Coordinates of C-alpha atoms in Angstrom, one line a residue:
M1 CA 168.7 -134.6 91.8
N2 CA 167.5 -134.5 95.3
K3 CA 164.8 -136.8 96.7
E4 CA 162.3 -134.0 97.3
T5 CA 162.3 -132.9 93.6
I6 CA 161.8 -136.5 92.5
M7 CA 158.9 -137.1 94.9
S8 CA 157.1 -134.0 93.7
I9 CA 157.5 -134.6 90.0
F10 CA 153.8 -135.2 89.2
P11 CA 151.5 -132.2 88.4
E12 CA 148.1 -131.2 89.6
K13 CA 145.4 -131.2 86.9
A14 CA 145.2 -127.4 86.9
E15 CA 148.9 -127.2 86.1
I16 CA 148.6 -129.1 82.8
P17 CA 148.5 -126.8 79.7
P18 CA 145.1 -127.2 77.9
E19 CA 146.8 -127.5 74.5
V20 CA 148.6 -130.7 75.6
M21 CA 145.7 -132.2 77.5
Y22 CA 144.4 -135.5 76.1
T23 CA 140.9 -136.3 75.1
P24 CA 139.9 -139.8 76.4
I25 CA 139.5 -142.4 73.7
V26 CA 136.9 -145.0 74.6
Q27 CA 137.5 -147.3 71.6
K28 CA 134.5 -149.5 70.7
E29 CA 135.5 -150.6 67.2
Y30 CA 138.1 -152.5 65.3
L31 CA 138.9 -152.8 61.6
S32 CA 138.2 -156.1 59.9
G33 CA 137.3 -156.8 56.3
G34 CA 137.1 -153.1 55.4
K35 CA 134.6 -152.3 58.0
L36 CA 134.8 -150.6 61.4
I37 CA 133.0 -153.2 63.5
S38 CA 131.4 -152.2 66.8
W39 CA 132.5 -154.0 69.9
N40 CA 130.3 -154.5 73.0
G41 CA 132.5 -157.0 74.9
P42 CA 135.1 -156.6 77.6
V43 CA 137.6 -153.8 77.2
Q44 CA 141.1 -153.0 78.5
E45 CA 141.5 -149.8 80.5
V46 CA 144.5 -147.7 79.5
L47 CA 146.5 -146.0 82.2
S48 CA 149.0 -143.3 81.5
P49 CA 152.5 -143.4 83.0
V50 CA 151.7 -139.7 83.9
C51 CA 150.2 -139.5 87.4
I52 CA 148.0 -136.5 88.3
K53 CA 147.5 -135.1 91.8
E54 CA 144.0 -134.5 93.0
G55 CA 143.9 -133.2 96.6
S56 CA 145.9 -135.6 98.7
S57 CA 145.8 -138.5 96.2
V58 CA 148.1 -139.2 93.2
S59 CA 147.0 -141.7 90.5
Q60 CA 147.7 -142.6 86.9
A61 CA 145.6 -140.7 84.4
V62 CA 142.9 -142.9 82.7
L63 CA 143.3 -142.4 79.0
G64 CA 140.4 -144.6 77.8
S65 CA 140.0 -148.2 76.8
Y66 CA 140.2 -150.6 73.8
P67 CA 138.5 -153.9 72.8
L68 CA 139.6 -157.2 74.3
C69 CA 138.6 -159.3 71.3
T70 CA 138.5 -163.0 71.3
E71 CA 139.7 -165.9 69.1
K72 CA 136.5 -165.5 67.0
E73 CA 137.2 -161.9 66.0
A74 CA 140.9 -162.7 65.4
L75 CA 140.0 -165.5 63.0
E76 CA 137.5 -163.4 61.2
A77 CA 140.2 -160.7 60.7
L78 CA 142.5 -163.4 59.3
D79 CA 139.9 -164.7 57.0
A80 CA 139.3 -161.2 55.7
A81 CA 143.1 -160.8 55.0
V82 CA 143.2 -164.3 53.3
K83 CA 140.1 -163.4 51.2
A84 CA 141.6 -160.1 50.1
Y85 CA 144.9 -161.8 49.1
D86 CA 142.9 -164.7 47.4
T87 CA 146.1 -166.8 46.7
G88 CA 147.6 -163.8 45.0
R89 CA 144.6 -163.2 42.7
G90 CA 143.0 -160.6 44.9
R91 CA 142.5 -157.0 43.8
W92 CA 145.4 -155.7 46.0
P93 CA 148.2 -158.1 44.9
M94 CA 147.1 -157.8 41.3
M95 CA 147.1 -154.0 41.3
R96 CA 149.6 -152.1 39.2
V97 CA 152.4 -150.4 41.0
E98 CA 151.1 -146.9 40.5
E99 CA 147.7 -147.9 41.9
R100 CA 149.1 -149.3 45.1
I101 CA 151.3 -146.2 45.5
K102 CA 148.2 -144.0 45.2
C103 CA 146.5 -145.9 48.0
I104 CA 149.5 -145.5 50.2
Q105 CA 149.6 -141.8 49.4
D106 CA 145.9 -141.4 50.2
F107 CA 146.5 -143.1 53.6
M108 CA 149.5 -140.8 54.3
F109 CA 147.4 -137.7 53.6
G110 CA 144.8 -138.9 56.0
M111 CA 147.4 -139.7 58.6
K112 CA 148.8 -136.1 58.4
E113 CA 145.4 -134.8 59.5
K114 CA 145.7 -136.7 62.7
Q115 CA 149.2 -135.5 63.8
H116 CA 148.0 -133.5 66.8
E117 CA 145.9 -136.4 68.2
I118 CA 148.7 -139.0 67.7
V119 CA 151.5 -136.8 69.1
T120 CA 149.4 -136.0 72.1
M121 CA 148.6 -139.6 72.8
L122 CA 152.3 -140.6 72.3
M123 CA 153.1 -138.3 75.2
W124 CA 150.3 -139.5 77.5
E125 CA 150.3 -143.2 76.6
I126 CA 154.0 -144.0 76.6
G127 CA 155.6 -141.0 78.2
K128 CA 157.5 -139.8 75.1
T129 CA 158.6 -136.1 75.2
F130 CA 156.8 -133.7 72.9
P131 CA 159.9 -133.2 70.6
D132 CA 160.5 -137.0 70.4
A133 CA 156.7 -137.7 69.9
T134 CA 156.7 -135.1 67.1
K135 CA 159.8 -136.5 65.6
E136 CA 158.4 -140.0 65.6
F137 CA 155.4 -138.8 63.7
T138 CA 157.3 -136.8 61.1
R139 CA 159.9 -139.5 60.7
T140 CA 157.2 -142.0 60.0
I141 CA 155.8 -139.7 57.3
A142 CA 159.2 -139.4 55.8
Y143 CA 159.6 -143.2 56.0
I144 CA 156.4 -143.6 54.0
E145 CA 157.5 -141.1 51.4
D146 CA 161.0 -142.7 51.1
T147 CA 159.4 -146.1 50.8
I148 CA 157.3 -144.9 47.9
E149 CA 160.4 -143.6 46.1
A150 CA 162.4 -146.8 46.8
Y151 CA 159.5 -148.8 45.4
K152 CA 159.5 -146.8 42.3
D153 CA 163.3 -147.3 41.9
L154 CA 162.9 -151.0 42.5
D155 CA 160.1 -151.2 39.9
R156 CA 162.1 -149.2 37.4
S157 CA 165.1 -151.6 37.7
C158 CA 162.7 -154.5 37.0
S159 CA 161.0 -152.9 34.0
R160 CA 163.3 -154.4 31.4
F161 CA 164.1 -157.9 30.1
T162 CA 167.2 -159.9 30.7
I163 CA 168.6 -162.2 27.9
R164 CA 171.0 -165.0 28.8
N165 CA 171.8 -168.1 26.9
D166 CA 168.9 -167.6 24.5
I167 CA 166.5 -167.3 27.3
V168 CA 164.6 -164.0 27.8
A169 CA 163.2 -163.3 31.3
Q170 CA 161.7 -160.5 33.3
I171 CA 162.6 -160.6 37.0
R172 CA 160.2 -158.9 39.5
Y173 CA 159.3 -158.9 43.2
A174 CA 156.1 -160.6 44.0
P175 CA 154.2 -160.5 47.4
L176 CA 154.4 -163.3 49.9
G177 CA 150.8 -163.4 51.1
V178 CA 149.3 -162.5 54.5
V179 CA 151.5 -160.6 57.0
L180 CA 151.0 -160.4 60.8
C181 CA 152.7 -157.2 62.0
M182 CA 153.4 -156.7 65.7
G183 CA 155.2 -153.5 66.7
P184 CA 156.9 -152.4 70.0
F185 CA 155.6 -150.0 72.6
N186 CA 158.7 -147.7 72.5
Y187 CA 158.1 -146.7 68.9
P188 CA 154.5 -147.8 68.5
L189 CA 153.9 -145.7 65.4
N190 CA 157.3 -145.6 63.6
E191 CA 158.5 -149.2 64.1
T192 CA 155.0 -150.7 63.4
F193 CA 155.0 -148.8 60.1
T194 CA 158.5 -149.8 59.2
T195 CA 157.1 -153.3 58.6
L196 CA 153.5 -152.5 57.8
I197 CA 154.0 -150.0 55.0
P198 CA 156.6 -152.0 53.0
A199 CA 154.5 -155.2 53.5
L200 CA 151.5 -153.3 52.0
I201 CA 153.2 -151.6 49.2
M202 CA 154.6 -154.9 47.9
G203 CA 151.1 -156.3 47.6
N204 CA 150.7 -158.3 50.8
T205 CA 147.5 -158.1 52.9
V206 CA 148.1 -157.3 56.6
I207 CA 146.8 -157.9 60.1
F208 CA 148.4 -155.8 62.7
K209 CA 148.3 -156.0 66.4
P210 CA 149.4 -152.9 68.4
A211 CA 151.8 -153.3 71.3
K212 CA 150.5 -153.7 74.8
Y213 CA 151.3 -150.0 75.5
G214 CA 150.7 -147.5 72.7
V215 CA 147.3 -148.8 71.5
L216 CA 145.0 -145.8 71.5
L217 CA 147.3 -143.6 69.6
L218 CA 146.5 -145.7 66.5
R219 CA 142.8 -145.3 66.8
P220 CA 142.7 -142.0 64.8
L221 CA 144.1 -143.9 61.8
L222 CA 141.4 -146.6 61.5
E223 CA 139.2 -144.6 59.2
A224 CA 142.2 -143.7 57.0
F225 CA 143.1 -147.4 56.7
R226 CA 139.5 -148.3 55.9
D227 CA 139.1 -145.6 53.3
S228 CA 142.5 -145.9 51.6
F229 CA 142.7 -149.6 50.9
P230 CA 140.4 -152.3 49.4
P231 CA 138.4 -154.3 52.0
G232 CA 140.5 -156.8 53.9
V233 CA 143.9 -155.4 53.0
V234 CA 144.4 -153.9 56.4
N235 CA 142.9 -155.5 59.5
T236 CA 143.5 -154.9 63.2
L237 CA 143.7 -157.2 66.2
Y238 CA 143.0 -155.9 69.7
G239 CA 143.3 -157.9 72.9
D240 CA 145.6 -160.3 74.9
G241 CA 148.2 -161.7 72.6
K242 CA 148.0 -165.1 74.3
V243 CA 144.2 -165.2 73.4
I244 CA 144.3 -163.9 69.8
V245 CA 147.7 -164.4 68.3
G246 CA 148.2 -168.2 68.9
P247 CA 144.9 -169.2 67.2
V248 CA 145.8 -167.0 64.2
M249 CA 149.2 -168.6 63.8
E250 CA 147.9 -172.2 64.4
T251 CA 145.8 -171.9 61.2
G252 CA 149.0 -171.9 59.1
K253 CA 147.5 -169.1 57.0
I254 CA 150.0 -166.5 58.1
D255 CA 152.8 -166.3 55.5
V256 CA 155.0 -163.6 57.1
L257 CA 155.5 -162.8 60.8
A258 CA 156.9 -159.3 61.3
F259 CA 157.6 -158.9 65.0
I260 CA 159.5 -156.3 67.1
G261 CA 159.9 -157.3 70.7
S262 CA 161.6 -160.0 72.7
S263 CA 163.2 -163.2 71.3
R264 CA 161.2 -165.2 73.9
V265 CA 157.9 -164.1 72.6
A266 CA 158.9 -164.3 69.0
N267 CA 159.9 -168.0 69.5
I268 CA 156.5 -168.8 71.1
I269 CA 154.6 -167.2 68.3
E270 CA 156.7 -168.8 65.6
K271 CA 156.4 -172.3 67.1
A272 CA 152.6 -172.1 66.9
H273 CA 152.7 -172.1 63.1
P274 CA 152.1 -175.7 61.9
K275 CA 154.2 -175.2 58.7
P276 CA 157.4 -173.3 59.7
N277 CA 159.0 -173.8 56.3
R278 CA 156.3 -171.7 54.7
L279 CA 156.7 -168.9 57.3
T280 CA 158.9 -166.0 56.6
T281 CA 160.1 -164.2 59.8
V282 CA 161.2 -160.6 60.1
Y283 CA 162.4 -159.9 63.6
G284 CA 163.7 -156.9 65.5
L285 CA 164.6 -158.2 69.0
E286 CA 166.5 -157.2 72.1
A287 CA 170.0 -156.0 72.4
K288 CA 172.7 -155.2 75.0
N289 CA 174.7 -152.7 73.0
P290 CA 178.1 -152.0 74.6
G291 CA 180.2 -148.8 74.5
I292 CA 184.0 -149.3 74.6
I293 CA 185.7 -146.1 75.9
L294 CA 189.5 -146.3 75.1
P295 CA 192.1 -144.5 77.2
D296 CA 192.6 -141.7 74.6
A297 CA 188.9 -141.0 74.1
D298 CA 187.8 -137.3 74.2
I299 CA 186.0 -137.6 77.6
G300 CA 183.8 -134.5 77.1
A301 CA 182.5 -135.6 73.7
T302 CA 182.2 -139.2 74.8
V303 CA 180.2 -138.4 77.9
K304 CA 177.8 -136.4 75.8
E305 CA 177.3 -139.2 73.3
C306 CA 177.0 -141.8 76.1
L307 CA 174.3 -139.8 77.9
L308 CA 172.3 -139.5 74.8
G309 CA 172.9 -143.1 73.9
A310 CA 172.0 -144.5 77.3
L311 CA 169.1 -142.2 78.3
S312 CA 167.3 -140.9 75.2
Y313 CA 163.7 -141.9 75.8
N314 CA 164.7 -143.1 79.2
G315 CA 166.9 -145.8 77.7
Q316 CA 163.8 -147.6 76.3
R317 CA 165.3 -148.3 72.9
C318 CA 166.8 -151.5 71.5
T319 CA 169.6 -149.3 70.1
A320 CA 170.4 -147.7 73.5
L321 CA 173.9 -148.0 74.9
K322 CA 173.2 -150.5 77.7
I323 CA 176.6 -151.2 79.2
L324 CA 179.8 -149.1 79.1
F325 CA 183.3 -150.5 79.3
V326 CA 185.7 -147.8 80.3
H327 CA 189.5 -148.1 80.5
R328 CA 190.5 -148.0 84.1
S329 CA 193.0 -145.1 83.6
I330 CA 190.1 -142.7 82.9
A331 CA 187.2 -144.5 84.6
E332 CA 187.0 -142.3 87.7
E333 CA 187.0 -139.0 85.6
F334 CA 184.5 -140.5 83.1
V335 CA 182.1 -141.6 85.8
Q336 CA 182.2 -138.3 87.6
K337 CA 181.5 -136.4 84.4
M338 CA 178.6 -138.8 83.6
S339 CA 177.2 -138.1 87.1
D340 CA 177.5 -134.4 86.5
G341 CA 175.7 -134.9 83.1
I342 CA 172.9 -136.8 84.6
A343 CA 172.4 -134.1 87.2
G344 CA 172.0 -131.6 84.4
L345 CA 169.1 -133.5 82.8
S346 CA 165.7 -132.1 83.4
I347 CA 163.1 -134.5 84.8
G348 CA 159.4 -134.0 84.5
M349 CA 156.3 -134.5 82.3
P350 CA 156.5 -135.2 78.5
W351 CA 155.2 -131.8 77.5
E352 CA 157.5 -129.7 79.6
D353 CA 160.2 -127.7 77.8
G354 CA 163.6 -129.3 77.8
V355 CA 162.6 -132.4 79.8
A356 CA 164.8 -135.4 79.2
I357 CA 163.6 -138.1 81.7
T358 CA 159.9 -138.9 82.0
P359 CA 157.7 -141.6 83.7
L360 CA 157.8 -145.2 82.3
P361 CA 154.7 -146.9 80.8
E362 CA 155.3 -150.5 81.6
A363 CA 153.5 -151.9 84.7
G364 CA 156.0 -153.0 87.3
K365 CA 159.0 -151.6 85.4
T366 CA 160.3 -149.3 88.2
A367 CA 160.3 -152.2 90.6
W368 CA 162.3 -154.3 88.2
L369 CA 164.8 -151.5 87.6
K370 CA 165.1 -151.1 91.4
E371 CA 165.8 -154.8 91.7
L372 CA 168.6 -154.6 89.2
S373 CA 170.2 -151.6 90.9
D374 CA 169.8 -153.2 94.4
D375 CA 171.5 -156.4 93.1
A376 CA 174.4 -154.4 91.7
V377 CA 174.8 -152.5 95.0
H378 CA 174.7 -155.9 96.9
H379 CA 177.6 -157.0 94.7
N380 CA 179.6 -153.9 95.6
A381 CA 178.7 -151.4 92.9
G382 CA 178.0 -147.9 93.9
I383 CA 175.2 -145.6 92.7
V384 CA 177.3 -142.7 91.7
N385 CA 174.8 -139.9 91.0
E386 CA 172.6 -138.2 93.6
G387 CA 169.1 -139.6 93.6
G388 CA 170.0 -142.5 91.4
A389 CA 167.5 -145.4 91.4
S390 CA 164.9 -143.3 93.4
V391 CA 161.4 -144.4 92.6
N392 CA 158.2 -142.3 92.6
R393 CA 155.3 -144.5 91.3
T394 CA 156.0 -144.7 87.5
F395 CA 159.1 -142.6 87.6
F396 CA 162.6 -144.0 88.0
H397 CA 165.5 -141.6 88.4
P398 CA 168.5 -142.7 86.3
A399 CA 171.1 -144.7 88.1
L400 CA 174.8 -144.7 87.2
L401 CA 176.4 -147.9 88.6
Y402 CA 180.1 -148.2 89.1
P403 CA 182.1 -150.5 89.2
V404 CA 180.0 -153.2 87.6
N405 CA 181.3 -156.8 87.2
D406 CA 180.0 -160.1 85.9
S407 CA 178.5 -161.2 89.2
M408 CA 175.6 -158.7 88.7
K409 CA 172.3 -159.1 86.9
I410 CA 172.8 -155.8 85.1
Y411 CA 176.0 -157.1 83.5
H412 CA 174.0 -159.7 81.6
E413 CA 170.4 -158.6 81.4
E414 CA 168.9 -156.0 79.1
Q415 CA 167.5 -153.3 81.4
F416 CA 165.6 -151.3 78.7
G417 CA 165.4 -148.4 81.1
P418 CA 167.5 -145.6 82.7
I419 CA 170.3 -147.6 84.3
I420 CA 173.9 -147.0 83.1
P421 CA 176.3 -149.8 84.2
V422 CA 180.0 -148.9 83.9
V423 CA 182.6 -151.7 83.8
P424 CA 186.3 -150.7 84.2
F425 CA 188.8 -152.6 82.1
E426 CA 192.6 -152.8 81.6
N427 CA 192.8 -155.4 78.7
I428 CA 190.7 -154.8 75.6
E429 CA 189.9 -158.5 75.6
T430 CA 187.5 -157.8 78.5
P431 CA 184.9 -156.0 76.4
L432 CA 185.6 -158.1 73.3
S433 CA 185.1 -161.3 75.2
Y434 CA 181.8 -159.9 76.6
I435 CA 180.6 -159.2 73.1
V436 CA 181.7 -162.6 71.7
S437 CA 179.9 -164.4 74.5
S438 CA 176.8 -162.2 74.5
N439 CA 173.5 -163.6 73.2
Y440 CA 173.0 -160.3 71.4
G441 CA 174.7 -158.8 68.3
Q442 CA 173.1 -155.6 67.2
Q443 CA 175.5 -152.7 67.5
A444 CA 178.5 -151.5 69.5
A445 CA 180.2 -148.1 69.9
V446 CA 183.9 -147.4 70.1
F447 CA 185.3 -144.1 71.5
G448 CA 188.9 -143.2 70.9
K449 CA 191.5 -141.3 68.7
D450 CA 194.0 -143.9 67.5
P451 CA 193.2 -145.0 63.9
D452 CA 195.2 -148.2 64.2
V453 CA 193.4 -149.3 67.4
I454 CA 190.0 -148.4 66.1
A455 CA 190.7 -150.2 62.8
R456 CA 191.5 -153.4 64.6
L457 CA 188.4 -153.1 66.7
I458 CA 186.2 -152.5 63.7
D459 CA 187.6 -155.6 62.0
T460 CA 186.9 -157.7 65.1
L461 CA 183.5 -156.2 65.8
S462 CA 182.2 -156.5 62.2
N463 CA 181.9 -160.2 62.7
Q464 CA 180.0 -159.8 65.9
V465 CA 177.5 -156.9 65.4
C466 CA 175.8 -155.3 62.5
R467 CA 176.8 -151.7 63.1
I468 CA 180.0 -150.2 64.7
N469 CA 179.6 -146.6 65.7
I470 CA 182.8 -144.6 65.9
N471 CA 182.8 -141.9 68.6
S472 CA 179.0 -141.8 68.4
Q473 CA 176.0 -143.4 70.1
C474 CA 174.3 -146.5 68.7
Q475 CA 171.2 -145.7 66.6
R476 CA 169.0 -146.9 63.9
G477 CA 168.9 -144.0 61.4
P478 CA 169.1 -142.9 58.8
D479 CA 166.5 -145.2 57.6
T480 CA 168.2 -145.7 54.3
F481 CA 171.0 -147.6 56.2
P482 CA 170.6 -151.3 56.8
F483 CA 169.2 -152.2 60.3
G484 CA 169.8 -155.7 61.5
G485 CA 171.4 -157.8 64.2
R486 CA 173.2 -161.1 64.8
K487 CA 172.4 -163.9 67.2
D488 CA 169.2 -163.1 69.2
S489 CA 169.0 -159.5 68.2
A490 CA 167.3 -159.8 64.8
E491 CA 166.3 -161.9 61.8
G492 CA 166.2 -160.1 58.5
T493 CA 167.6 -156.7 57.6
L494 CA 165.4 -153.6 57.5
S495 CA 166.0 -150.3 55.8
V496 CA 163.8 -148.4 53.4
Q497 CA 165.2 -150.5 50.5
D498 CA 165.7 -153.8 52.3
A499 CA 162.2 -153.9 53.7
L500 CA 160.8 -154.0 50.3
T501 CA 162.7 -157.2 49.4
V502 CA 162.1 -158.7 52.9
F503 CA 158.3 -158.7 52.2
S504 CA 158.5 -160.1 48.7
I505 CA 160.2 -162.7 46.7
Q506 CA 162.0 -162.6 43.3
T507 CA 159.9 -164.2 40.7
L508 CA 160.6 -164.4 36.9
A509 CA 158.7 -165.1 33.7
A510 CA 161.1 -166.8 31.2
A511 CA 161.0 -168.2 27.8
K512 CA 163.3 -169.7 25.1
M513 CA 163.9 -167.1 22.4
N514 CA 162.1 -168.2 19.2
D515 CA 159.5 -166.6 16.9
L516 CA 156.5 -167.8 18.8
N517 CA 157.7 -166.8 22.2
N518 CA 158.9 -163.5 20.9
R519 CA 155.5 -162.7 19.4
I520 CA 153.7 -163.7 22.5
I521 CA 155.9 -161.5 24.9
T522 CA 155.7 -158.6 22.5
S523 CA 151.9 -158.8 22.3
I524 CA 151.6 -159.0 26.1
V525 CA 153.9 -156.1 26.7
R526 CA 152.5 -153.8 23.9
G527 CA 149.0 -154.5 24.8
R528 CA 149.6 -154.1 28.6
R529 CA 147.9 -157.4 29.1
S530 CA 149.8 -158.3 32.2
V531 CA 150.6 -156.6 35.4
F532 CA 153.7 -158.7 36.0
L533 CA 155.1 -158.8 32.5
S534 CA 155.4 -155.2 31.7
T535 CA 157.9 -152.5 30.7
D536 CA 156.0 -149.6 32.2
F537 CA 158.3 -147.1 33.7
I538 CA 157.1 -145.0 36.6
L539 CA 158.3 -141.5 37.0

């Protein structure tokens, strides 16, 4: 990609199709205690990664603003969630399964009505392409539907009694309490909801704080949250995390922290809780997923998967391929075909047909990526592809770096952006040693043809990472598969089914079998006197 094309990437306002143009959102309210509360205090201006030309000037589009709430509002939202849970005696945790499902379904129907607004803001607020933004929305709807069905299955499996050693018991899953959900900017809808929805459906009350980027796209859903759930069941926090999250955690009233982001921030938040033994943590953290390309790999197919794995959504995914170890015998050919592949990717604005590489939402991110690529060049790596590491304001053109070695920052640090470091190797112990010594352990990808070699690698890698991808890129889906990580990459396993048990705890009611206890249990069940002790079967 030549420099001139990169430097002229941003459009004039008249060139933007009306159907994809955003409507500014000046958010003056937040959800707390079942009410949309007006905010007249300071606000945070939201800038788009998309820059617009106006005459001779080029500047980031202003999308709107959101409240910068204070400790006071944060603690009020917490109190609302605590009140709604009411030590497990609140309306929401005491609801029957089918009633909670109905509330979730009502919310989902309200969410579907806001698809256009949310998809449009996903493009403008975080630079996600229109197909990917649409996919994130539809995937989230599918996730909610699958969660409902998984919850029904879980409840059905619990709708019977177990008898062992003359003790009769019913084992169910009970909620944990108040959950603080904090999602990431790269999937601000989907990954926020992969914790929020299961937490809710299991009977917990929730406070959720949007990520620093990807805030306004959640504004269209506040009314649906308010109207679908009892007061205080869902509450929102807006503002600087340092100002509002710490005080909430310091109260000790948060029972579950569901956080997707960096391990550094997760550790800071967790340490603020005064009673860590009472805090359940569910983390999705950073990763440096490696690809291992063996000498017999199908280079054409491998290049295709590695391009997708490294550059989908500009490489801003925890599951992205972030470092490639390529056998030296094929490294030159592989790198050349990767360079050709990058040259064939379309760059541009999120709404343009076929676009693959778009501007980046994080402030200062292009400078950071340039620093990583400059450091690699300083230590004798080359930027193989034309235009690699070129910067135009919020846009960073993908950089293919080769050969990369352990003296470079990019070898060790997660770039979370469109840089592809390629490390040549001769001995398989080179990538394996890297993986063993890494702080991260989410996934790895292996490309090759020899079943014996791949089998040995699977056996080795299965004790280092949580998913080994064979001749395919690293990825999260399908959502029914477990999604976790070792070391600093995760805590707890998420999938549609696993998330339900992560946000609950097995609890049982048990009694010795005798005439009195048998009569009591029979009376409770037949009279539907208890929500917990029940043999109701949901179809």
